[in-house]
Each structure stands twice: as C-alpha cells, then as structure tokens.
PDB file of C-alpha atoms in Angstrom:
ATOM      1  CA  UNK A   1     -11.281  14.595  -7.880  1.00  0.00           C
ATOM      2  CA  UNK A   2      -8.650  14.518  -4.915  1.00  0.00           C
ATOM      3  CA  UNK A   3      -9.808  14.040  -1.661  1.00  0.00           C
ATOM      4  CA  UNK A   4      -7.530  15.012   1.513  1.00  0.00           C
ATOM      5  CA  UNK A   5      -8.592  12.390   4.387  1.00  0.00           C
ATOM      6  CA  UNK A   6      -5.225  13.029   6.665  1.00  0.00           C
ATOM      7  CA  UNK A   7      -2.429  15.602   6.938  1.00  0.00           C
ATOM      8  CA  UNK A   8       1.276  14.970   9.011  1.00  0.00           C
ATOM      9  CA  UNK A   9       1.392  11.143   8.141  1.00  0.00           C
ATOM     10  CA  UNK A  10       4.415   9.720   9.251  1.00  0.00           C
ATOM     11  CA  UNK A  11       3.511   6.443   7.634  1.00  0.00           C
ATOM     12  CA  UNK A  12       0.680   4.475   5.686  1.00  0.00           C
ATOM     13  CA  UNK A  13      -0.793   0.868   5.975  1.00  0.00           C
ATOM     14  CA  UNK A  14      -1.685  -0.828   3.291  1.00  0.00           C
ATOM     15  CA  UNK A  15      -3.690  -3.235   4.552  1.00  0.00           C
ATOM     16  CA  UNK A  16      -4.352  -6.725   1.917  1.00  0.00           C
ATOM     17  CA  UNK A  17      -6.061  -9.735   2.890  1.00  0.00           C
ATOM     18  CA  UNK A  18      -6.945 -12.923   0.949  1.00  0.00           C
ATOM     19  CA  UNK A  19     -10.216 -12.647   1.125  1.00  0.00           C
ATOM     20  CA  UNK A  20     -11.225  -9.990  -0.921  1.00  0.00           C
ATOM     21  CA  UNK A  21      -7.778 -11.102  -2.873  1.00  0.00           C
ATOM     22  CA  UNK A  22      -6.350  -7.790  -4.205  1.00  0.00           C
ATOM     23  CA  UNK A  23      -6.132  -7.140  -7.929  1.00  0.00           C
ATOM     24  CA  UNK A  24      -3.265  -7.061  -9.891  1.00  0.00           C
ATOM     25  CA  UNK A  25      -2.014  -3.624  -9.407  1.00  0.00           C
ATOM     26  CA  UNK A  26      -3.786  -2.589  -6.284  1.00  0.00           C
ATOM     27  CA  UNK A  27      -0.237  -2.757  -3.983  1.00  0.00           C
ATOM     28  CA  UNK A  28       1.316  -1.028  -6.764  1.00  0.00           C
ATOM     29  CA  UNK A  29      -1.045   2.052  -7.071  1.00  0.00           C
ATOM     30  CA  UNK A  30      -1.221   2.298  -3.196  1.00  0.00           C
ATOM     31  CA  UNK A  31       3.000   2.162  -2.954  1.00  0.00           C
ATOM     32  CA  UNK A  32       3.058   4.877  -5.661  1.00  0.00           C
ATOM     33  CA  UNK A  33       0.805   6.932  -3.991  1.00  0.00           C
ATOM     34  CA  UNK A  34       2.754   6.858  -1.124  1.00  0.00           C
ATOM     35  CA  UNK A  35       5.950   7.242  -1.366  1.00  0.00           C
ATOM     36  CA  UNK A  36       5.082  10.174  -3.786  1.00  0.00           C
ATOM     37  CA  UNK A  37       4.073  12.240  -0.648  1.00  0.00           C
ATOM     38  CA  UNK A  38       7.440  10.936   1.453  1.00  0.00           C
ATOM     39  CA  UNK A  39       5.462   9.144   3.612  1.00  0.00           C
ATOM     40  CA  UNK A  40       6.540   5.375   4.854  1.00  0.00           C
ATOM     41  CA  UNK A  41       4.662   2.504   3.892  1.00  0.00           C
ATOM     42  CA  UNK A  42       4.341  -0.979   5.404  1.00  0.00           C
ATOM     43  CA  UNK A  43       2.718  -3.538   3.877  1.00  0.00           C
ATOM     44  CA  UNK A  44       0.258  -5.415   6.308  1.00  0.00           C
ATOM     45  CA  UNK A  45      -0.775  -9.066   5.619  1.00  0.00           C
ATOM     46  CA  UNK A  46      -4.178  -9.288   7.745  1.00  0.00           C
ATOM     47  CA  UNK A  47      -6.272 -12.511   8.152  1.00  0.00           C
ATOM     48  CA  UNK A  48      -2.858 -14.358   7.841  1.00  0.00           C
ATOM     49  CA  UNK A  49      -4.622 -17.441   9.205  1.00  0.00           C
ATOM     50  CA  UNK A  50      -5.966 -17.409   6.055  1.00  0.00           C
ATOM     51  CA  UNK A  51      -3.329 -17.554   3.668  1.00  0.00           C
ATOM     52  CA  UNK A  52      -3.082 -21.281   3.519  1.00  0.00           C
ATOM     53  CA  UNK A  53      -6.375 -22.049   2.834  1.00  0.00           C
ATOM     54  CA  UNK A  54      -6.614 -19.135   0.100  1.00  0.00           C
ATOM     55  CA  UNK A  55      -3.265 -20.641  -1.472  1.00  0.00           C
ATOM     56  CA  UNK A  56      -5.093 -24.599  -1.494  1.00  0.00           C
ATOM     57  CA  UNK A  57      -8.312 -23.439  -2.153  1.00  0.00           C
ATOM     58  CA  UNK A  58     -10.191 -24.459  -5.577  1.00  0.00           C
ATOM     59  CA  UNK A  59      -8.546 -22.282  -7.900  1.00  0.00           C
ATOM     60  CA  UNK A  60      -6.006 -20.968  -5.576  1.00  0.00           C
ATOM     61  CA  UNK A  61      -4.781 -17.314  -5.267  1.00  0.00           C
ATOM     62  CA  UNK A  62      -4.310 -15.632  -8.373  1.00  0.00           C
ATOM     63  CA  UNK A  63      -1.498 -15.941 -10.837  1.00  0.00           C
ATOM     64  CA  UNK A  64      -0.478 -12.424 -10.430  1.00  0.00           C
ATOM     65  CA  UNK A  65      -1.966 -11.921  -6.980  1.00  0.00           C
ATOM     66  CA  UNK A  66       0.386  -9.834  -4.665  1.00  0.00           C
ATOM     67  CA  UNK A  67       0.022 -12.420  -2.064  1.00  0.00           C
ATOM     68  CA  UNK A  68       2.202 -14.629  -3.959  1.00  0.00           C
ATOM     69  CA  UNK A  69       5.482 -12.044  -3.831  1.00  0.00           C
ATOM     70  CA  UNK A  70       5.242 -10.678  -0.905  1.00  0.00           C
ATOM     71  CA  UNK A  71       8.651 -11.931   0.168  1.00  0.00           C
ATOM     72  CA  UNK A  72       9.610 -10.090  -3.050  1.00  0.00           C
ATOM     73  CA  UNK A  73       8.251  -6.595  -1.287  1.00  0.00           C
ATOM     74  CA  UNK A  74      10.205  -7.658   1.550  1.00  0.00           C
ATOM     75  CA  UNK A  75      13.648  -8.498  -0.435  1.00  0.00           C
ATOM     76  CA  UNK A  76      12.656  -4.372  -2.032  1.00  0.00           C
ATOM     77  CA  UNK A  77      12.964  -2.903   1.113  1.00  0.00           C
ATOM     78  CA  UNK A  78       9.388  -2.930   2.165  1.00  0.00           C
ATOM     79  CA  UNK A  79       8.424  -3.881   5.472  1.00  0.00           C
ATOM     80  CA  UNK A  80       5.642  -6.457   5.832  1.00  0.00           C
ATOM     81  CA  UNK A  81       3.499  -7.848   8.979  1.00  0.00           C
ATOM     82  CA  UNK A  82       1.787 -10.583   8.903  1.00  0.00           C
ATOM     83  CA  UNK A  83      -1.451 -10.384  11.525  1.00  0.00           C
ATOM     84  CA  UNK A  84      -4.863 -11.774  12.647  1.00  0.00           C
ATOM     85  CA  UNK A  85      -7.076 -10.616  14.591  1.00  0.00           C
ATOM     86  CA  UNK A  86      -8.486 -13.891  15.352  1.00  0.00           C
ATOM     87  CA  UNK A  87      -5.389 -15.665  16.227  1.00  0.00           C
ATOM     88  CA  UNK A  88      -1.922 -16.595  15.442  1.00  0.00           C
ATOM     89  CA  UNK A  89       0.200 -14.817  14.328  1.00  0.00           C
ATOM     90  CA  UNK A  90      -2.200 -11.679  16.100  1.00  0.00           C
ATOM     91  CA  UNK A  91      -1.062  -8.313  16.281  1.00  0.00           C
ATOM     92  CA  UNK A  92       2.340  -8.148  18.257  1.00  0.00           C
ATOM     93  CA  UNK A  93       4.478  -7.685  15.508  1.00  0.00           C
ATOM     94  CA  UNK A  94       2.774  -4.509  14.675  1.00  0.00           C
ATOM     95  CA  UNK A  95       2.100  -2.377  17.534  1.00  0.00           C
ATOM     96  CA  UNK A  96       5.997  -1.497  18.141  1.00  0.00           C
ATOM     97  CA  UNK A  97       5.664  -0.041  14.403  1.00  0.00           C
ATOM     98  CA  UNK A  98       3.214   2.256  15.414  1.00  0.00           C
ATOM     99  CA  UNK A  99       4.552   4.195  18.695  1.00  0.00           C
ATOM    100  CA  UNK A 100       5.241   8.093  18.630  1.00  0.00           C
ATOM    101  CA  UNK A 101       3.593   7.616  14.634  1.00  0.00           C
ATOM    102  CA  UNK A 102       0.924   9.351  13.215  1.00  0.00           C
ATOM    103  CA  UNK A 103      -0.165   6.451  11.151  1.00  0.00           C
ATOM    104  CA  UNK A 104      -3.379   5.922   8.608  1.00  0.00           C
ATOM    105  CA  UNK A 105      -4.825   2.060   7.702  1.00  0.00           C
ATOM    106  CA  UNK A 106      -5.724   2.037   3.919  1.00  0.00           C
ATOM    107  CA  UNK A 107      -6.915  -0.452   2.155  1.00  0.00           C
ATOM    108  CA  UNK A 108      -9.809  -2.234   0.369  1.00  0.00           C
ATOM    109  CA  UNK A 109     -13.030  -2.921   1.934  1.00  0.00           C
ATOM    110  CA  UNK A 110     -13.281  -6.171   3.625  1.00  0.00           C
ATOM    111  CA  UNK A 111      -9.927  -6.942   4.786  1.00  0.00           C
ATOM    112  CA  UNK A 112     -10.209  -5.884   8.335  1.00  0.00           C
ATOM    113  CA  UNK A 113      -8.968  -2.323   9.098  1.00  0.00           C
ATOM    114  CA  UNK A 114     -11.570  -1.938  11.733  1.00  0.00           C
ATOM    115  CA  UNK A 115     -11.067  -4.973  13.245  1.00  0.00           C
ATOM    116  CA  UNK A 116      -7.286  -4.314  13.499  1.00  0.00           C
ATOM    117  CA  UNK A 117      -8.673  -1.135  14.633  1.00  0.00           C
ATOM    118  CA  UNK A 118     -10.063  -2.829  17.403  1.00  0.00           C
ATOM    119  CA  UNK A 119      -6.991  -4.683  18.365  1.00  0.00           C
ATOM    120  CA  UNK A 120      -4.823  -2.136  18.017  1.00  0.00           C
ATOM    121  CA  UNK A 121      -7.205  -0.152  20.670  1.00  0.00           C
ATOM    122  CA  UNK A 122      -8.338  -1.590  23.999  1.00  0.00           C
ATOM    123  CA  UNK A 123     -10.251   1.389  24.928  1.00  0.00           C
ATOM    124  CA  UNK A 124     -12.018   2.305  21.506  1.00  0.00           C
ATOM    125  CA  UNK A 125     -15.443   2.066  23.062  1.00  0.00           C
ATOM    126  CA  UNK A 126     -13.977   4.982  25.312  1.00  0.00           C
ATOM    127  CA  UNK A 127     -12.721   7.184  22.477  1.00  0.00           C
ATOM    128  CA  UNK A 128     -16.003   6.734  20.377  1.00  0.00           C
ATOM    129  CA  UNK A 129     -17.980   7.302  22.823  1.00  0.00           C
ATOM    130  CA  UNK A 130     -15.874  10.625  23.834  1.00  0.00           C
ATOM    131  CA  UNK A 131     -16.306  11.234  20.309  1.00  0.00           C
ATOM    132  CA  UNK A 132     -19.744  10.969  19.861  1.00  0.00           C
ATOM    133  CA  UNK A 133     -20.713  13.081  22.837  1.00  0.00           C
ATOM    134  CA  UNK A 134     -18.874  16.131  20.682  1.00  0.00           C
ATOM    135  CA  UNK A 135     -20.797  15.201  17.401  1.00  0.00           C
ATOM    136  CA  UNK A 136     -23.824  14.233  18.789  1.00  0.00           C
ATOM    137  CA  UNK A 137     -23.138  10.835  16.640  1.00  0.00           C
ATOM    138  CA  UNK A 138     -23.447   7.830  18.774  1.00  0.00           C
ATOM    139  CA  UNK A 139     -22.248   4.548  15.939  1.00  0.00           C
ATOM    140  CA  UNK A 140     -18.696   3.711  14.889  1.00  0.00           C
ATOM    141  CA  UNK A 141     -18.985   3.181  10.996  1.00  0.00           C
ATOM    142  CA  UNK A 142     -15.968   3.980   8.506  1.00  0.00           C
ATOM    143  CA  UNK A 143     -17.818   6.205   6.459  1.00  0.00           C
ATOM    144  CA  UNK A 144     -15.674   9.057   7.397  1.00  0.00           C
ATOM    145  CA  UNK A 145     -11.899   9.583   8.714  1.00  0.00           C
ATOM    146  CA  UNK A 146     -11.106   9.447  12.320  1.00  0.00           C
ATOM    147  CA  UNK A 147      -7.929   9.730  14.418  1.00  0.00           C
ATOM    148  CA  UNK A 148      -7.289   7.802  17.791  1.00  0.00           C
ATOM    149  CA  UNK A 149      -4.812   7.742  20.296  1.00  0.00           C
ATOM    150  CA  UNK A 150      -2.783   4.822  20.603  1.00  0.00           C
ATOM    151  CA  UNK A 151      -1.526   2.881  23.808  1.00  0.00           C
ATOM    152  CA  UNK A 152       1.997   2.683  22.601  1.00  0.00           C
ATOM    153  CA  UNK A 153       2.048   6.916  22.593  1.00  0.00           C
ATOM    154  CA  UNK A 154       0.776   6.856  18.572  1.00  0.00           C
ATOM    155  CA  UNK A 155      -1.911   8.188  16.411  1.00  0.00           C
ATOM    156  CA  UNK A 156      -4.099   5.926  14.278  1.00  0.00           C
ATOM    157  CA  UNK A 157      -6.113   6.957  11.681  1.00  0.00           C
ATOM    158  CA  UNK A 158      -8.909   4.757  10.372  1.00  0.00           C
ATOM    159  CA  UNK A 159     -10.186   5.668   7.344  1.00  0.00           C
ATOM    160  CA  UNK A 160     -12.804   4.672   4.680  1.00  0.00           C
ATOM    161  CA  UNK A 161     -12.445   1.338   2.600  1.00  0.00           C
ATOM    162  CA  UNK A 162     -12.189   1.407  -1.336  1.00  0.00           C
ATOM    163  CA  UNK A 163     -13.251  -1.180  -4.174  1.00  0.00           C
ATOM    164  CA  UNK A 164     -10.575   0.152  -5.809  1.00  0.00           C
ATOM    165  CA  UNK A 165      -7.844   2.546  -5.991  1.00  0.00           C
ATOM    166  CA  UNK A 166      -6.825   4.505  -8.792  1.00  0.00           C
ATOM    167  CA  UNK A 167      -3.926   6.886  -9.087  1.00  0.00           C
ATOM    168  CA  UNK A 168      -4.515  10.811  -9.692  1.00  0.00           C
ATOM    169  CA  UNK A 169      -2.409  12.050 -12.302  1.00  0.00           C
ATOM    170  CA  UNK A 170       0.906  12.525 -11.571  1.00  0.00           C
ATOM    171  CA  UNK A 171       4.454  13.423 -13.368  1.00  0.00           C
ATOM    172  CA  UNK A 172       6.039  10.512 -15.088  1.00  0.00           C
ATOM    173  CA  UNK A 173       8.936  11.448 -13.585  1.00  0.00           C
ATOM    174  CA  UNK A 174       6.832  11.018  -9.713  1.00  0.00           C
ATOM    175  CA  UNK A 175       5.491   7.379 -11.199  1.00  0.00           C
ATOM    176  CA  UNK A 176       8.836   6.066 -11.870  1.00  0.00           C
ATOM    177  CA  UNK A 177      10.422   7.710  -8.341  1.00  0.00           C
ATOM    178  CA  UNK A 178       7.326   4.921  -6.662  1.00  0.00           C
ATOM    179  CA  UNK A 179       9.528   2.239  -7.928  1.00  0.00           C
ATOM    180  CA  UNK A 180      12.321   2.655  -5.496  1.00  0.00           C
ATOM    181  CA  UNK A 181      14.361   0.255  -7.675  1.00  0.00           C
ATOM    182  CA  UNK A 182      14.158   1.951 -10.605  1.00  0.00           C
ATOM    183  CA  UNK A 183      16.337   5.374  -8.586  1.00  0.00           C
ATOM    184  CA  UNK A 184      20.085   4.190  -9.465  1.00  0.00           C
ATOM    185  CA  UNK A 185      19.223   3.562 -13.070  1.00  0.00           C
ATOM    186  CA  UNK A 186      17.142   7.194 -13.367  1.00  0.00           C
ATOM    187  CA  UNK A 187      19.116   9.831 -14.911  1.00  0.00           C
ATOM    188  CA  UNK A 188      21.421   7.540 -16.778  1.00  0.00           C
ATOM    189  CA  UNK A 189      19.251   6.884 -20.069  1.00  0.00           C
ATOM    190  CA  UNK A 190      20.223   8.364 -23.359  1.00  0.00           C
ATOM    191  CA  UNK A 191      17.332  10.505 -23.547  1.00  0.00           C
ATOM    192  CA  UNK A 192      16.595  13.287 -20.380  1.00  0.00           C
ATOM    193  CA  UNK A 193      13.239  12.707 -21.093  1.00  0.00           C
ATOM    194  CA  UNK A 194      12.720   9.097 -21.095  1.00  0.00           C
ATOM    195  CA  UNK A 195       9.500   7.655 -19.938  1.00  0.00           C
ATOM    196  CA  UNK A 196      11.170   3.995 -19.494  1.00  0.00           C
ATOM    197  CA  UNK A 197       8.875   2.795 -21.873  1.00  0.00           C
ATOM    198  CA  UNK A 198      11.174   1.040 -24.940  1.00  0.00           C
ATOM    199  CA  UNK A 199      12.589   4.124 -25.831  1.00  0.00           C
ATOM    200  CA  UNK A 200      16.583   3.737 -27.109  1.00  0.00           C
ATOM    201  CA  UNK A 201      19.260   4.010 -24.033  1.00  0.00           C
ATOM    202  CA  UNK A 202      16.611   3.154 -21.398  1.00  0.00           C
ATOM    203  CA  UNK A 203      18.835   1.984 -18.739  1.00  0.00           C
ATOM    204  CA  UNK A 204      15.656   1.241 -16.970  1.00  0.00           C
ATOM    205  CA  UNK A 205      15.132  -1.335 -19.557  1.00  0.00           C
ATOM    206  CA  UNK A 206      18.485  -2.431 -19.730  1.00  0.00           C
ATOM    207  CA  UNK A 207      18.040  -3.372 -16.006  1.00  0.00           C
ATOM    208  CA  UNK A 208      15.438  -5.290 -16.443  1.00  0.00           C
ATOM    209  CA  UNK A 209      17.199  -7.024 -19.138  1.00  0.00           C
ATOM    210  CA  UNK A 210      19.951  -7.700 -16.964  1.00  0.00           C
ATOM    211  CA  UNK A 211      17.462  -9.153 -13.691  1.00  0.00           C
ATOM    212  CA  UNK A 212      18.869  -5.734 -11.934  1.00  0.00           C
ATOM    213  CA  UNK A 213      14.600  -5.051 -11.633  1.00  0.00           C
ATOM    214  CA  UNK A 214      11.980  -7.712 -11.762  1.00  0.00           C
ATOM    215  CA  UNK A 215      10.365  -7.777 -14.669  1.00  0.00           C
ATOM    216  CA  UNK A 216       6.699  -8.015 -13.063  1.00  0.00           C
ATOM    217  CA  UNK A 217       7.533  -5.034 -11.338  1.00  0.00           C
ATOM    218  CA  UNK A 218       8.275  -3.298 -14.889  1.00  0.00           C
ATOM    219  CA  UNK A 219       5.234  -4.681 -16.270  1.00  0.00           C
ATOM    220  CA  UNK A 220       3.235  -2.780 -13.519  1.00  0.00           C
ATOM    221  CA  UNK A 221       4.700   0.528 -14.290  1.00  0.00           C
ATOM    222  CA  UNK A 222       4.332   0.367 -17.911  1.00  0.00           C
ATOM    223  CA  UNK A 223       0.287  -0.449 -17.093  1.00  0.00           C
ATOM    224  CA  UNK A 224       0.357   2.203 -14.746  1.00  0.00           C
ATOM    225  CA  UNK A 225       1.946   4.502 -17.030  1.00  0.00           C
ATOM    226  CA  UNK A 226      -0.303   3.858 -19.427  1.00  0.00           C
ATOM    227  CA  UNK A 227      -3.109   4.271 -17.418  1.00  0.00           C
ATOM    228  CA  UNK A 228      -1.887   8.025 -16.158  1.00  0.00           C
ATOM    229  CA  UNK A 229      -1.366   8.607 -19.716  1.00  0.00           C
TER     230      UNK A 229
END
C-alpha cells in the first residue's frame, strides 16, 4: 500500500553508502519515484571514506553497483555529494544545499541518515528533547518521520530506513518521464503508444543504438518496466 511520510518537499536525498552496497536498481527506483512527484533529488555519497576500501576490498564493489557510475549521474544532470561524518570529505559540501529547503533523507538502512542527521544538527538533543516533552516520548529512534529545523534557515526530515524499495504502480508513460534522458526522444516514436520496449520506430531505442542514452540506463527501465507490469 502507499504510505505518505512528508508533504511540500522541495527536494529528496537519496542517501547510498558502500557498506550496505546498494542493489542494482535501488538509485533507479528511488530517482523514479522522485522526480515523478516534481520534487529535486540529489544523490548523497555518505561514508565516502569508505569508498576506497569498498572498491579494493576482496571481491570489490559490485559489477553493476551504482557506486561505480556515479560520475555518470553527475554527467545526467544529477547532483551528487560526497560526505562523512567521520572525516574528510565531512559535511560542508552539503549544508549550502539545504538552506530555505524543506528537504527529506531517504535511503536504505545502514548508511547513515541519522548520523548525517546529527551533523547536519548541532542542537538535535534540543529539538528531541522539545519534542519529546509534547509526546511524552523521551528516545530518538527512526521508526517514525520527523521534521527539524535547520541552522542554515531549512527543514530536514528524517525518515525511516528501508531494505528495499520498490516502486508503486505507476503510468508507463510516468516511468519513462524518471529517465530525464529519455524526454527529447519521447513523442517521436512511430507508435503514440510505445512502451520503449523493442517495439518498431522506438526512437528511444534508436538512441540507445546511437550512444544518445546509456545502455545500462535502458536496461534499468526495461527491468523496471517489467516489474510495474
């Protein structure tokens, strides 16, 4: 079923760390999701100090991890920050982002959304415990959605970690508009009703043909398509 956590969202945070790695289509289904409800997203790389180790690591990162194209997000048009909240490269490069925003940190559980939480707020202690004297609930867990004021004049909205993210079901036509890249091609296939999926006169397809779209980013909406059926 859907579940409403936030309302007015001026942007989203999908937060990814390598460690727990995120699986194959996890950005994907979370960029979707977002830009189908016009809200911005920005991709943020937490426990960056990581990376390295992750990437030499028995095994390394995944084949088809996300981690590995992330300067392919950024050459998209999607912004991504690299942080830490346990040193270099920190949080600086984020907290500009967020003032006079109503932002929300999403994301799997593990990779750090409280902690950045924590960063990102000098006086949490103060707001929880503000908090709790109106709900009578005296622990900070992220079990539930909350929304805190941030130093920079922005909201924050911390909200509940997933194992995994699945898409509701939504229009093809909404599916293909979360591929940004796929919006100069739309409208110009032989059939109105394409689905971009080998049909004749895709000039989706023919982009990809031509290296206008990556092909792994193809490949994810033909899994997700097939997955909203």
């Amino acid at each position: 079923q859907k579940q409403a956590i936030a309302a007015n969202l001026d942007e989203a945070l999908i937060v990814v760390a390598p460690v727990p790695e995120p699986s194959r289509d996890l950005l994907e289904r979370y960029l979707v999701a977002v830009l189908s409800l016009g809200i911005r997203p920005l991709i943020v790389l937490n426990k960056a100090e990581g990376l390295a180790a992750a990437g030499s690591r028995p095994g390394g990162l995944a084949p088809d991890s996300p981690l590995r194209r992330l300067h392919e997000y950024r050459e998209l048009g999607y912004p991504v920050v690299e942080t830490s909240c346990k040193g270099a490269p920190g949080i600086a490069a984020l907290t500009p982002l967020l003032a006079a925003r109503t932002s929300i940190l999403v994301g799997q559980s593990g990779v750090g959304k409280s902690s950045l939480a924590n960063a990102l707020l000098p006086d949490l202690g103060l707001q929880i415990g503000a908090l709790s004297r109106v709900t009578g609930k005296g622990t900070h867990t992220t079990t539930t959605t909350i929304m805190y004021t941030l130093p920079c004049g922005g909201r924050l909205i911390d909200s509940p970690g997933v194992w995994e993210y699945g898409l509701w079901t939504m229009a093809q036509s909404e599916l293909a508009d979360g591929f940004r890249e796929f919006r100069p091609f739309q409208g110009q296939c032989r059939f109105r009703d394409c689905r971009h999926a080998g049909e004749p006169g895709c000039a989706v397809h023919a982009a990809v043909a031509a290296g206008a779209i990556r092909d792994w980013r193809y490949q994810s909406y033909r899994r997700l398509l097939e997955q909203a059926g």
